[in-house]
PDB file of C-alpha atoms in Angstrom:
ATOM      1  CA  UNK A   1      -6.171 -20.268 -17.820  1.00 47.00           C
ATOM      2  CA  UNK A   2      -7.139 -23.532 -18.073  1.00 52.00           C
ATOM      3  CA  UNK A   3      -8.033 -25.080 -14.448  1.00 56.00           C
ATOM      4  CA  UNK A   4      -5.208 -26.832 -13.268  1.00 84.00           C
ATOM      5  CA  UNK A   5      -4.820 -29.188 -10.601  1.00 92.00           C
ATOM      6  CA  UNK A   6      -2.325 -29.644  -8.100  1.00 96.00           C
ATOM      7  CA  UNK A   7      -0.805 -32.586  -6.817  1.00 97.00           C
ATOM      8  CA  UNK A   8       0.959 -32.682  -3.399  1.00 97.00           C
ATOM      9  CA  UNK A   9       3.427 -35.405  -2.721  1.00 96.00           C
ATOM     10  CA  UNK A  10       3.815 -36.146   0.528  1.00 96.00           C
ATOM     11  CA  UNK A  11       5.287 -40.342  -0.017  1.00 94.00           C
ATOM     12  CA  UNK A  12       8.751 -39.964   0.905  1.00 91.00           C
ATOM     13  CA  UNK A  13       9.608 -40.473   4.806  1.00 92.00           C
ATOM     14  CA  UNK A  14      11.813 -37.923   6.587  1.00 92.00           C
ATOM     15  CA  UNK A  15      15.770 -38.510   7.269  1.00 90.00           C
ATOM     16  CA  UNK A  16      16.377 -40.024  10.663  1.00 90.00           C
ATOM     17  CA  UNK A  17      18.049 -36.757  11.949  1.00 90.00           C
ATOM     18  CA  UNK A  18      14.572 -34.942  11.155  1.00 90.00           C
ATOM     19  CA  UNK A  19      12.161 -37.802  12.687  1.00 90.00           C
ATOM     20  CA  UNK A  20      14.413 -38.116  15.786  1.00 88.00           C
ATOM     21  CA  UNK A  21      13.870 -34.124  16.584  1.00 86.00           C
ATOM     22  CA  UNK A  22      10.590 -33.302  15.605  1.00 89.00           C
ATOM     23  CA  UNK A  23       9.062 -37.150  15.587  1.00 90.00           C
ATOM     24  CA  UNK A  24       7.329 -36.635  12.089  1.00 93.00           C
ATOM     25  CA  UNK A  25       7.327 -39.401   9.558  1.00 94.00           C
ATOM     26  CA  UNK A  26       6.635 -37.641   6.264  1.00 95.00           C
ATOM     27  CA  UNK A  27       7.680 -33.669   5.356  1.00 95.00           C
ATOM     28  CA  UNK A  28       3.828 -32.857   4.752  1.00 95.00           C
ATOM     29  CA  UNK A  29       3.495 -33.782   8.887  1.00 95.00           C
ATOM     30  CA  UNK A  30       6.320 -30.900   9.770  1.00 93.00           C
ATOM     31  CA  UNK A  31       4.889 -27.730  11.755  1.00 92.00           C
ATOM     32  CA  UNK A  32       5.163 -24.348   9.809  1.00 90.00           C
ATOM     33  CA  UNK A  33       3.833 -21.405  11.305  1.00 87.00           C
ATOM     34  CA  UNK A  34       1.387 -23.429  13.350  1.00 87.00           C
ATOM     35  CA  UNK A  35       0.150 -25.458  10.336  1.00 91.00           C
ATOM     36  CA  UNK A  36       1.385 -29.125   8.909  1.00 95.00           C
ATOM     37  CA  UNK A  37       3.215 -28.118   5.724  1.00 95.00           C
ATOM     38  CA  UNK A  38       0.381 -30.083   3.672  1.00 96.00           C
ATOM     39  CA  UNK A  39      -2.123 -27.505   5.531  1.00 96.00           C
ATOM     40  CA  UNK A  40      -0.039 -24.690   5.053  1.00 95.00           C
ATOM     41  CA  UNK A  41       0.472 -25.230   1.385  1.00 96.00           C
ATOM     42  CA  UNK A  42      -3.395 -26.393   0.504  1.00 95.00           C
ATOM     43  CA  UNK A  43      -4.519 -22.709   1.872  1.00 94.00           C
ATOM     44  CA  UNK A  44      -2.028 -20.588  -0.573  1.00 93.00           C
ATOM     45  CA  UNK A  45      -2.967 -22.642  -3.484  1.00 94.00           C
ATOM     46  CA  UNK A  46      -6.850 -21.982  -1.820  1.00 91.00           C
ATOM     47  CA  UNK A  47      -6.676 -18.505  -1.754  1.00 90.00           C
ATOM     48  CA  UNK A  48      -6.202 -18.227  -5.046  1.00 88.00           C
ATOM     49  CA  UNK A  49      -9.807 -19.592  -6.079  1.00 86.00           C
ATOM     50  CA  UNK A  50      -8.496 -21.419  -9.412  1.00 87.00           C
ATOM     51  CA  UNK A  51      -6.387 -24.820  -8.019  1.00 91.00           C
ATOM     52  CA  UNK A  52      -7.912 -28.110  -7.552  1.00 92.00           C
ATOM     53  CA  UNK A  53      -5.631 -29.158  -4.691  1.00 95.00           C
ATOM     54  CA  UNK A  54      -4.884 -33.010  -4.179  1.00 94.00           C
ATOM     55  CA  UNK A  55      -2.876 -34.707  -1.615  1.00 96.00           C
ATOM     56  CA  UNK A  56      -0.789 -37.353  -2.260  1.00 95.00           C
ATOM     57  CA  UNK A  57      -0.441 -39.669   1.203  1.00 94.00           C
ATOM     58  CA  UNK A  58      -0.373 -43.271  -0.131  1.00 93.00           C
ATOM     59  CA  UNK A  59       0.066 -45.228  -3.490  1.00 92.00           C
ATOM     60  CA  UNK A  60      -3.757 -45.531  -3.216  1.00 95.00           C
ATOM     61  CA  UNK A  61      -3.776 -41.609  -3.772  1.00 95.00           C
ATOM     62  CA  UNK A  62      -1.151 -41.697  -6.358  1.00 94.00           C
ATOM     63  CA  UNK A  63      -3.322 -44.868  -8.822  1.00 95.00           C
ATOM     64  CA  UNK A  64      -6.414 -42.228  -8.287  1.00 95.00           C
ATOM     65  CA  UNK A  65      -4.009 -38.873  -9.362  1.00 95.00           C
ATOM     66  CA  UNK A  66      -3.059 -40.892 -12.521  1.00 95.00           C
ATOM     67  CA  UNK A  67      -6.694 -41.961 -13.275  1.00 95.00           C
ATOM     68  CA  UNK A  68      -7.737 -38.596 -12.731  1.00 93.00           C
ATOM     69  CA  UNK A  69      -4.544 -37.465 -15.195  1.00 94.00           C
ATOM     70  CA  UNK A  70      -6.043 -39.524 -18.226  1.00 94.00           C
ATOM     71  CA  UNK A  71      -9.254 -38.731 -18.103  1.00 93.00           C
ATOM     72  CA  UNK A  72      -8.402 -35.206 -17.870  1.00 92.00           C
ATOM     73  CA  UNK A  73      -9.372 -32.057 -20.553  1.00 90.00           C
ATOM     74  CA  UNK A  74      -6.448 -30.333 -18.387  1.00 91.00           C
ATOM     75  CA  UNK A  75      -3.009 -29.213 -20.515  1.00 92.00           C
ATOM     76  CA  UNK A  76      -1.168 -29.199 -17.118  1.00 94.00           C
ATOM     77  CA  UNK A  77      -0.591 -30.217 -13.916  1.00 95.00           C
ATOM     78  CA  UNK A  78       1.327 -29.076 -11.302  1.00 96.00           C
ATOM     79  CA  UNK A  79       3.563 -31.299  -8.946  1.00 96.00           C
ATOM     80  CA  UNK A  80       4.267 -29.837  -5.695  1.00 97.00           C
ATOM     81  CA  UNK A  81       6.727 -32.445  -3.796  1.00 97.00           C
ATOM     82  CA  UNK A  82       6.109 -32.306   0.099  1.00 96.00           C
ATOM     83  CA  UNK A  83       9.904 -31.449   0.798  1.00 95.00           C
ATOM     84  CA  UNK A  84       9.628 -28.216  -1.400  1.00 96.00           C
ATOM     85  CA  UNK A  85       8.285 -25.992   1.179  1.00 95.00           C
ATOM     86  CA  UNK A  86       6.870 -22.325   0.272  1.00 95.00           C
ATOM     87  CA  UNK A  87       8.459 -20.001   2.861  1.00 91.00           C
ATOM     88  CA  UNK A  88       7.626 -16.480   0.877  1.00 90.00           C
ATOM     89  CA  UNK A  89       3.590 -16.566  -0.054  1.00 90.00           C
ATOM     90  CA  UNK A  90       3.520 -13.183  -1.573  1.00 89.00           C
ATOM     91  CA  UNK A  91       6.530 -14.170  -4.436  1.00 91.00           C
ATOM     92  CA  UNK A  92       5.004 -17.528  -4.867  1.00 94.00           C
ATOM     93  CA  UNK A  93       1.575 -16.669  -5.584  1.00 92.00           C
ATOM     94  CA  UNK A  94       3.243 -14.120  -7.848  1.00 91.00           C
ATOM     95  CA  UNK A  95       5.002 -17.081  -9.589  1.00 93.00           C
ATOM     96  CA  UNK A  96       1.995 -18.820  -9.596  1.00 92.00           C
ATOM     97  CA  UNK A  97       0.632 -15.646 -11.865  1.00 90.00           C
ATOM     98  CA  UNK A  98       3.565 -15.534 -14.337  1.00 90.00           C
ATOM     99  CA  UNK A  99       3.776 -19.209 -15.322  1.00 91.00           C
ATOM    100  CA  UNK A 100       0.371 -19.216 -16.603  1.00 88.00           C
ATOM    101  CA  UNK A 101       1.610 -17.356 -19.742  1.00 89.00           C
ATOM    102  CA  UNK A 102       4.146 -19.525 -20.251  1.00 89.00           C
ATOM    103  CA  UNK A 103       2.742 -22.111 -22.567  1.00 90.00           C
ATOM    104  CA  UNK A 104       5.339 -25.188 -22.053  1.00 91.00           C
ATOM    105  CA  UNK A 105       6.342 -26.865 -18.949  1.00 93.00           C
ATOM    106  CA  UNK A 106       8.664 -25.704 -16.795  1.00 93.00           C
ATOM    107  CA  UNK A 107      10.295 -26.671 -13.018  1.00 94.00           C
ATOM    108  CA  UNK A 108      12.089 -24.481 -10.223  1.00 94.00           C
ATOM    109  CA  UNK A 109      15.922 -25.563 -10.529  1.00 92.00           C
ATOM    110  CA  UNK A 110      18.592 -24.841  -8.734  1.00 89.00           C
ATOM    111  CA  UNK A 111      21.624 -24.321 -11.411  1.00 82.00           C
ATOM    112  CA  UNK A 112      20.558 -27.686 -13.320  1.00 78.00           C
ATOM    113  CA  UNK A 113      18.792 -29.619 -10.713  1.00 87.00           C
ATOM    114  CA  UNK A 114      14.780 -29.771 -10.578  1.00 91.00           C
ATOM    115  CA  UNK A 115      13.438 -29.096  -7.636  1.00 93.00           C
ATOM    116  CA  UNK A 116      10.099 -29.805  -6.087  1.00 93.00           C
ATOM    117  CA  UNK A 117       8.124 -27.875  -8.139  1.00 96.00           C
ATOM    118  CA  UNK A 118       7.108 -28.709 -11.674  1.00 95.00           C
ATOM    119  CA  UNK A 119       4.336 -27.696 -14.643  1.00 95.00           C
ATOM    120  CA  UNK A 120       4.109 -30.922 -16.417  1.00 94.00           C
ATOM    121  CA  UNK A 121       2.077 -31.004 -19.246  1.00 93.00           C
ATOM    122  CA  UNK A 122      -0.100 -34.587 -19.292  1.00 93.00           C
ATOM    123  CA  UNK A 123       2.349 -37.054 -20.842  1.00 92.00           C
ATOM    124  CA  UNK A 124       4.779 -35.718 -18.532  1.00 93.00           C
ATOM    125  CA  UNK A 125       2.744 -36.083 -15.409  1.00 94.00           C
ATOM    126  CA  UNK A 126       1.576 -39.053 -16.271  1.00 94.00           C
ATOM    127  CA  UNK A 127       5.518 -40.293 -16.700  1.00 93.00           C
ATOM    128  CA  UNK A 128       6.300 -38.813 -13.282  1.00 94.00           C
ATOM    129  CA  UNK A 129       3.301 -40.255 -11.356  1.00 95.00           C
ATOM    130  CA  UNK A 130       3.804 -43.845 -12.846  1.00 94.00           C
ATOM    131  CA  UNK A 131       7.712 -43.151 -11.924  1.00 93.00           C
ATOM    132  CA  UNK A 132       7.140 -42.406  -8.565  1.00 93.00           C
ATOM    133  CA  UNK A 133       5.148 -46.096  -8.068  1.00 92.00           C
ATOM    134  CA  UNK A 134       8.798 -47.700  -7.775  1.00 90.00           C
ATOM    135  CA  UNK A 135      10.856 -44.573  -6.829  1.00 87.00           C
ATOM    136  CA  UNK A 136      11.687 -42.277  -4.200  1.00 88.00           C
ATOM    137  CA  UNK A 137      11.404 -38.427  -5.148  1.00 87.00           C
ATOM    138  CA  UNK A 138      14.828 -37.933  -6.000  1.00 87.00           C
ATOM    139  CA  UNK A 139      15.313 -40.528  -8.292  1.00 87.00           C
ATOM    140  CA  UNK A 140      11.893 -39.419 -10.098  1.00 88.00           C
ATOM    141  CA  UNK A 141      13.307 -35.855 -10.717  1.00 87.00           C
ATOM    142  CA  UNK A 142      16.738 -37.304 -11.998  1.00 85.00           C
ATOM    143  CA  UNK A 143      14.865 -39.591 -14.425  1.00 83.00           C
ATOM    144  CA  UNK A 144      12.598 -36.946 -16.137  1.00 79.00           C
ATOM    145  CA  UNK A 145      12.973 -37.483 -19.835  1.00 62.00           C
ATOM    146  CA  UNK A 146      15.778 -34.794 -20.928  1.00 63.00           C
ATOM    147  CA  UNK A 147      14.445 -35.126 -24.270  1.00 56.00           C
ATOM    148  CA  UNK A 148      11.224 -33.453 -23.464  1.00 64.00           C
ATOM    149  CA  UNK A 149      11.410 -29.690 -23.143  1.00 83.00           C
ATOM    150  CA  UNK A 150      11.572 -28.580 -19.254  1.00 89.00           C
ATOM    151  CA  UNK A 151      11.936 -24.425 -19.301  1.00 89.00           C
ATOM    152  CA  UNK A 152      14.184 -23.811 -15.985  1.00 89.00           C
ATOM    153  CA  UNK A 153      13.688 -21.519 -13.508  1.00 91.00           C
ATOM    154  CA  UNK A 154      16.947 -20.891 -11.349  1.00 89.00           C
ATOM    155  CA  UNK A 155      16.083 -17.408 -10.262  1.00 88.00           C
ATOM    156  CA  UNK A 156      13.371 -17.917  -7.576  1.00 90.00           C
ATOM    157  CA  UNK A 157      14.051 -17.202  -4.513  1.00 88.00           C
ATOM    158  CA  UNK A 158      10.509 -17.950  -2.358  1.00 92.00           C
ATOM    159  CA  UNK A 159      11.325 -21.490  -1.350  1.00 94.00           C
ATOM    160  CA  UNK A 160      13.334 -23.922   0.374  1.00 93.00           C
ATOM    161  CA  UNK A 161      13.866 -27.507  -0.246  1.00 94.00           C
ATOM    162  CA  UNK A 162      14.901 -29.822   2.787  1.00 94.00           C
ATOM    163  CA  UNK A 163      17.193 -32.372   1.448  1.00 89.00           C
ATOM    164  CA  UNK A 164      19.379 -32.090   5.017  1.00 89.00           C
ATOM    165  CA  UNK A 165      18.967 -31.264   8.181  1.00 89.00           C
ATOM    166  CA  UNK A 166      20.475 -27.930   7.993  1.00 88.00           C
ATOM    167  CA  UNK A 167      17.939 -27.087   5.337  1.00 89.00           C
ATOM    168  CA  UNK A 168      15.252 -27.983   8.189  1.00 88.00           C
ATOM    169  CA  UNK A 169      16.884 -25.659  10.708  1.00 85.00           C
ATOM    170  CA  UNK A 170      16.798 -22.792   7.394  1.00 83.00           C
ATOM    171  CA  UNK A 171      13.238 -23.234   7.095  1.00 87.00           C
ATOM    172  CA  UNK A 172      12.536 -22.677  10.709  1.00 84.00           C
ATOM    173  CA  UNK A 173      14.365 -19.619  11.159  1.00 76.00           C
ATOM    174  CA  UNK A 174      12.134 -18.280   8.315  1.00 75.00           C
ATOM    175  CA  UNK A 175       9.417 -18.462   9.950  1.00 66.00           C
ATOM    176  CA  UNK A 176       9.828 -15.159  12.416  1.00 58.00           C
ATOM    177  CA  UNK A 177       7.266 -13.147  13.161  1.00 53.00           C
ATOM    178  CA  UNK A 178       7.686  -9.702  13.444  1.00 49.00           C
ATOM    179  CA  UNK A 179       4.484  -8.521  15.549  1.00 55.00           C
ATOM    180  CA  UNK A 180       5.271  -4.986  17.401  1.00 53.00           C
ATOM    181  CA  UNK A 181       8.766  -5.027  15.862  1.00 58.00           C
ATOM    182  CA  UNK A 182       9.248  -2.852  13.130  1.00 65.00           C
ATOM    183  CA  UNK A 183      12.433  -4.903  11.992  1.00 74.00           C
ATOM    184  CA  UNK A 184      14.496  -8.148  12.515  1.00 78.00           C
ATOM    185  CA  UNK A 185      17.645  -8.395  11.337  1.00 80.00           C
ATOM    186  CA  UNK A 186      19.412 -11.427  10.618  1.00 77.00           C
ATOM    187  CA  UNK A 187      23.016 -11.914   9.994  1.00 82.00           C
ATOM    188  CA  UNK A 188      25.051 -14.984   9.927  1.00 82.00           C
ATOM    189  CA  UNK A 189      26.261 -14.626  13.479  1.00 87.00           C
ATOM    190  CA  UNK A 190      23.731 -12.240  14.951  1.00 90.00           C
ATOM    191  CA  UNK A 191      19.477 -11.261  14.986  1.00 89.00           C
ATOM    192  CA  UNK A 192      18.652  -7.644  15.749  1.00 91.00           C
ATOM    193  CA  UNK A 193      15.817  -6.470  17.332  1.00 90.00           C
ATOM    194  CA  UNK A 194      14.180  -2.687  16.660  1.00 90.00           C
ATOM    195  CA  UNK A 195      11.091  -1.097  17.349  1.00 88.00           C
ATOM    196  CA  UNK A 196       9.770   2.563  17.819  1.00 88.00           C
ATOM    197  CA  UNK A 197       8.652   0.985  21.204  1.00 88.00           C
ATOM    198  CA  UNK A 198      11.902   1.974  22.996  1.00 90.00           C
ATOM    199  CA  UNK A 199      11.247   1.301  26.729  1.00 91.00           C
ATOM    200  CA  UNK A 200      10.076  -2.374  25.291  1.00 90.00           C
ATOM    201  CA  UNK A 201      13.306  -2.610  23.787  1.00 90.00           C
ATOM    202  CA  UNK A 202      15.146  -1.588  26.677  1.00 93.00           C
ATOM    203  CA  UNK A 203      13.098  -3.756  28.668  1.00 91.00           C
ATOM    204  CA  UNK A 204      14.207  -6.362  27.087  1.00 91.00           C
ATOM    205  CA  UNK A 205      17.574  -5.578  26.481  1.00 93.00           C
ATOM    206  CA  UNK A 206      18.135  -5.743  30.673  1.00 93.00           C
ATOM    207  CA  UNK A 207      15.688  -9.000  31.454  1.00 92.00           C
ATOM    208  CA  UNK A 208      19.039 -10.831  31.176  1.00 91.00           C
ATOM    209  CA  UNK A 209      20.994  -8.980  33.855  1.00 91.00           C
ATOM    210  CA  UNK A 210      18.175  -9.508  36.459  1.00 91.00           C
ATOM    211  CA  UNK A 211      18.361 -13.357  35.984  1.00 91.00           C
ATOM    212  CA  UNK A 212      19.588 -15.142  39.164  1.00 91.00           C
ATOM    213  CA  UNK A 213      22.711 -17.502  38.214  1.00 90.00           C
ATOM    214  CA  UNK A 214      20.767 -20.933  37.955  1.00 91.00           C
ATOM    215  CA  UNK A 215      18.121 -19.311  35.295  1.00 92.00           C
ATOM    216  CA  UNK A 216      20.904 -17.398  32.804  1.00 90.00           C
ATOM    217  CA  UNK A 217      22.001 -20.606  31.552  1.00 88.00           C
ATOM    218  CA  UNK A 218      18.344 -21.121  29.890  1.00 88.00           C
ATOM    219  CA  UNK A 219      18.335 -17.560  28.237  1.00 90.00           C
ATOM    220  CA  UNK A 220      20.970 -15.819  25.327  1.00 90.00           C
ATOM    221  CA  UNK A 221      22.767 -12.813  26.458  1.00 93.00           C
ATOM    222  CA  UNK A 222      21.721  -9.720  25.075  1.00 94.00           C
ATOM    223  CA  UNK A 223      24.223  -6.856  23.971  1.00 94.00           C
ATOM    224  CA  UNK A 224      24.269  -3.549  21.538  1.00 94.00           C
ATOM    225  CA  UNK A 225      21.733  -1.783  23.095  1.00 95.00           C
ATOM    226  CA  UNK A 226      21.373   1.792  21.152  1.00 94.00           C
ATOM    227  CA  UNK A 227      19.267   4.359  20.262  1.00 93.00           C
ATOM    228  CA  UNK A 228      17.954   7.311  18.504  1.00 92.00           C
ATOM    229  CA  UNK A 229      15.215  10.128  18.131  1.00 90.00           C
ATOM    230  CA  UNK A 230      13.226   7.416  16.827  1.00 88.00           C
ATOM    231  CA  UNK A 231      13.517   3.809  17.687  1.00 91.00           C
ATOM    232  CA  UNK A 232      16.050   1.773  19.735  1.00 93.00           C
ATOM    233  CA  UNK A 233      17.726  -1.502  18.973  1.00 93.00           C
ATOM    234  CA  UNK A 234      19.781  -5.065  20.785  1.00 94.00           C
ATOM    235  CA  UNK A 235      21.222  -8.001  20.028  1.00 94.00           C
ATOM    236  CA  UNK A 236      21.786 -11.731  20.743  1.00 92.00           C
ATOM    237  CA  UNK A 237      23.235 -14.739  19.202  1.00 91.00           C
ATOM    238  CA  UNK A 238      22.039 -16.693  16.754  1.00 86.00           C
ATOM    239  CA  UNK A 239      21.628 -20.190  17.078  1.00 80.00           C
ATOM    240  CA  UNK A 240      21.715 -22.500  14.122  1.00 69.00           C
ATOM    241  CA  UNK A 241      18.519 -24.795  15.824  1.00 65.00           C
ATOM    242  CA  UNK A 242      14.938 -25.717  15.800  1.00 56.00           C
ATOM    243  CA  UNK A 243      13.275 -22.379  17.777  1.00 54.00           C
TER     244      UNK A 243
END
């Protein structure tokens, strides 16, 4: 493979909504499982040994990403925009894997939209970076030449992109950590909780009912408890916010 280098684009500012309940100004800033996003992404791309990984914080960055472009030997470049945010590491660095033996560019697309993750080969890059001197994000990936040849990808499923709020709250409820559980099930209405550790579970399951009056308003109601030979299980609401 020849050594590729990655550009991270962290330019565009968050919505309002987003900087008014987490006080971050750009996506790269956002906490994911305790790292900034630009953090969290530089170490995958790291632990593969093979990315030159670039962040892009200013439009001083971006004039020294396109210099670096044209003087580069490199066939392709990879543009990772700050609001495309990695929430499966095993699949992506799997993805990472497979598109090296696909000799054209390609992007991540949803139907017919291009996401925020792209394999530009140099003329390409070099069109996107100069784009994005007088752009937002958005309008970049909706003015990509549809003349040159993009290969889609609509079938991945290891991201999420936060073009709304909700899509915020979607990435944080990714991010659970299962720890002594041996499952967590999540369904649109409900999580489930189940472990082999059934007097944890139980445990658990009856904190609630000891709560005086003033203190239950602060904590979910559990309910469901059950269990088997093997492991036991209970359940609570779930909340469409922020954890």
């Amino acid at each position: 493979m020849k050594y590729k280098k990655v550009f991270y684009i962290d330019l565009e500012k968050v919505s309002s909504q987003i900087s008014d309940t987490i006080n971050v100004e750009h996506y790269g800033e956002i906490l994911f499982r305790k790292k900034k996003l630009c953090s969290y992404h530089e170490v995958a791309y790291n632990s593969l040994n093979k990315y030159d990984f670039q962040s892009i914080n200013s439009y001083n960055d971006l004039n020294k990403a396109i210099d670096s472009v044209e003087f580069s030997d490199d066939k392709f470049f990879l543009i990772h925009l700050s609001k495309f945010v990695v929430v499966n590491q095993d699949n992506f660095k799997l993805f990472l894997e497979k598109i090296d033996y696909v000799p054209e560019s390609l992007a991540v697309c949803e139907f017919d939209k291009i996401l925020g993750l792209l394999k530009l080969n140099k003329e390409q890059a070099l069109y996107f970076l100069n784009l994005l001197k007088n752009n937002n994000t958005e309008d970049t990936l909706n003015q990509l030449n549809p003349n040159k040849k993009i290969e889609r990808f609509n079938l991945e499923t290891f991201h999420i992109q936060i073009n709304s709020y909700p899509d915020l709250i979607k990435m944080f409820q990714s991010s659970f950590e299962l720890r002594y559980f041996n499952a967590i099930e999540k369904k649109e209405n409900t999580i489930t909780k189940k472990s082999t550790d059934k007097k944890k579970m139980f445990a658990e399951y009856s904190y609630y009912s000891h709560l005086n009056d003033a203190m239950r308003f602060y904590f979910l109601p559990t309910f469901g408890f059950s269990e088997n030979e093997e492991t036991a299980q209970y359940s609570l609401e779930r909340l469409k916010v922020p954890d």
